[in-house]
Amino acid sequence: SWQYLFPVNDIITPTPVENNCLQTVENDFPIHTIQYIKADKNNIHQHHYQDGEHYTDISRCTMNQAEINMQTLPHFVRCHNSFIVNMQHVDHHKSRIRTNKLCIKNSNVEIPVSKKFKDVINKRLAPIPANR
């Protein structure tokens, strides 16, 4: 069965936390298709990859609310104040002296990893190859 992270077309999201995020685009995307989520003020942009195509879905939601909604989904990890990444969609990571980035599968997107979240991400990266 499909699971949805944010309310979609009157579908009730089964989460332990009341979902305060409102959908602004009329698309039905299951959770596993989300590659990453990017904050834009009080909106979040959910970047999906489904059936060989990329889609962006916008919800009226803060990053903190989105993070709370995802707390039961272990493959979603906050890696930056503006990004939550689905570790199942990470192809490899780039580690430099001052910057760390997660490279997303099936795209040329590189997600920054901030110092604040670096230790959490490094623990999750053990099975993912590094590309230096």
Coordinates of C-alpha atoms in Angstrom, one line a residue:
S1 CA 0.0 0.0 0.0
W2 CA 1.1 3.5 -0.7
Q3 CA 2.0 5.9 2.2
Y4 CA 1.7 9.6 1.9
L5 CA 3.7 12.0 4.0
F6 CA 1.5 15.1 3.6
P7 CA -2.3 15.3 3.1
V8 CA -3.2 14.6 -0.5
N9 CA -6.7 15.0 -1.9
D10 CA -8.5 14.2 1.3
I11 CA -6.3 11.2 2.1
I12 CA -5.7 11.1 5.8
T13 CA -2.0 10.6 6.6
P14 CA -1.4 7.9 9.2
T15 CA 1.2 9.6 11.4
P16 CA 1.5 9.7 15.2
V17 CA 1.7 13.5 15.0
E18 CA -1.0 15.8 13.8
N19 CA 0.0 16.9 10.3
N20 CA 0.1 20.7 10.1
C21 CA 1.3 20.8 6.5
L22 CA -1.2 21.7 3.8
Q23 CA -0.8 20.5 0.2
T24 CA -0.7 23.3 -2.4
V25 CA -0.3 21.2 -5.5
E26 CA -2.8 18.5 -6.5
N27 CA -0.4 15.5 -7.0
D28 CA -0.4 12.1 -5.4
F29 CA 3.2 11.1 -4.7
P30 CA 4.0 8.3 -2.2
I31 CA 6.7 8.8 0.4
H32 CA 9.3 6.5 -1.2
T33 CA 9.4 8.7 -4.3
I34 CA 10.7 11.7 -2.3
Q35 CA 14.4 12.2 -3.1
Y36 CA 14.8 15.3 -0.9
I37 CA 12.9 18.2 0.7
K38 CA 14.0 21.8 0.5
A39 CA 12.8 24.6 2.6
D40 CA 11.6 27.9 1.1
K41 CA 10.4 30.2 4.0
N42 CA 7.2 28.5 5.3
N43 CA 6.9 26.2 2.3
I44 CA 8.7 23.0 1.5
H45 CA 9.5 21.7 -2.0
Q46 CA 9.3 17.9 -2.2
H47 CA 11.5 16.7 -5.0
H48 CA 10.2 13.3 -6.3
Y49 CA 11.5 10.7 -8.8
Q50 CA 8.9 8.4 -10.1
D51 CA 8.7 6.4 -13.3
G52 CA 11.9 8.0 -14.7
E53 CA 10.6 11.5 -14.2
H54 CA 11.3 14.3 -11.8
Y55 CA 8.5 16.2 -10.0
T56 CA 8.3 19.0 -7.5
D57 CA 5.4 19.2 -5.1
I58 CA 4.9 22.2 -2.8
S59 CA 3.4 22.2 0.7
R60 CA 2.7 25.0 3.1
C61 CA 4.8 23.7 5.9
T62 CA 8.0 24.6 7.9
M63 CA 11.0 22.3 7.9
N64 CA 10.5 21.6 11.6
Q65 CA 6.9 20.4 11.0
A66 CA 8.1 18.2 8.1
E67 CA 10.9 16.8 10.3
I68 CA 8.3 15.9 13.0
N69 CA 6.1 14.2 10.4
M70 CA 9.0 12.1 9.3
Q71 CA 10.3 11.1 12.7
T72 CA 9.1 7.5 12.2
L73 CA 10.7 7.2 8.8
P74 CA 14.4 6.3 9.4
H75 CA 15.6 6.8 5.9
F76 CA 14.7 10.5 5.9
V77 CA 17.5 12.5 7.6
R78 CA 17.9 16.2 8.2
C79 CA 21.3 17.2 6.7
H80 CA 21.0 21.0 6.7
N81 CA 18.7 23.7 8.0
S82 CA 17.1 23.8 4.6
F83 CA 17.2 20.1 3.5
I84 CA 15.9 16.7 4.5
V85 CA 17.2 13.9 2.3
N86 CA 15.9 10.4 1.7
M87 CA 19.0 8.2 2.2
Q88 CA 17.5 5.6 -0.1
H89 CA 18.0 8.1 -3.0
V90 CA 21.6 9.0 -2.1
D91 CA 24.1 7.7 -4.7
H92 CA 27.3 8.8 -3.1
H93 CA 28.8 11.6 -1.0
K94 CA 31.5 14.2 -1.7
S95 CA 33.7 15.1 1.2
R96 CA 36.1 18.0 0.9
I97 CA 38.0 20.0 3.6
R98 CA 35.3 22.6 4.1
T99 CA 32.2 21.1 2.3
N100 CA 30.3 17.8 2.3
K101 CA 27.6 17.0 -0.1
L102 CA 25.2 14.2 -0.8
C103 CA 24.7 13.3 -4.5
I104 CA 21.2 12.3 -5.4
K105 CA 20.5 9.3 -7.7
N106 CA 19.1 9.9 -11.2
S107 CA 19.9 13.6 -11.0
N108 CA 22.8 16.0 -10.9
V109 CA 21.6 17.5 -7.5
E110 CA 24.1 17.8 -4.7
I111 CA 22.6 18.4 -1.3
P112 CA 24.8 20.3 1.3
V113 CA 25.6 18.8 4.7
S114 CA 26.1 21.4 7.4
K115 CA 28.4 21.0 10.3
K116 CA 25.4 20.8 12.7
F117 CA 24.2 17.6 11.0
K118 CA 27.6 16.2 9.8
D119 CA 27.9 13.5 12.6
V120 CA 24.4 12.2 12.0
I121 CA 24.9 11.9 8.3
N122 CA 28.4 10.3 8.7
K123 CA 26.8 7.5 10.8
R124 CA 24.3 6.9 8.0
L125 CA 26.9 7.0 5.2
A126 CA 28.8 3.8 6.1
P127 CA 27.2 1.7 3.4
I128 CA 27.2 4.5 0.8
P129 CA 30.4 4.9 -1.3
A130 CA 32.5 8.1 -1.1
N131 CA 33.5 9.9 -4.3
R132 CA 36.4 12.2 -3.5

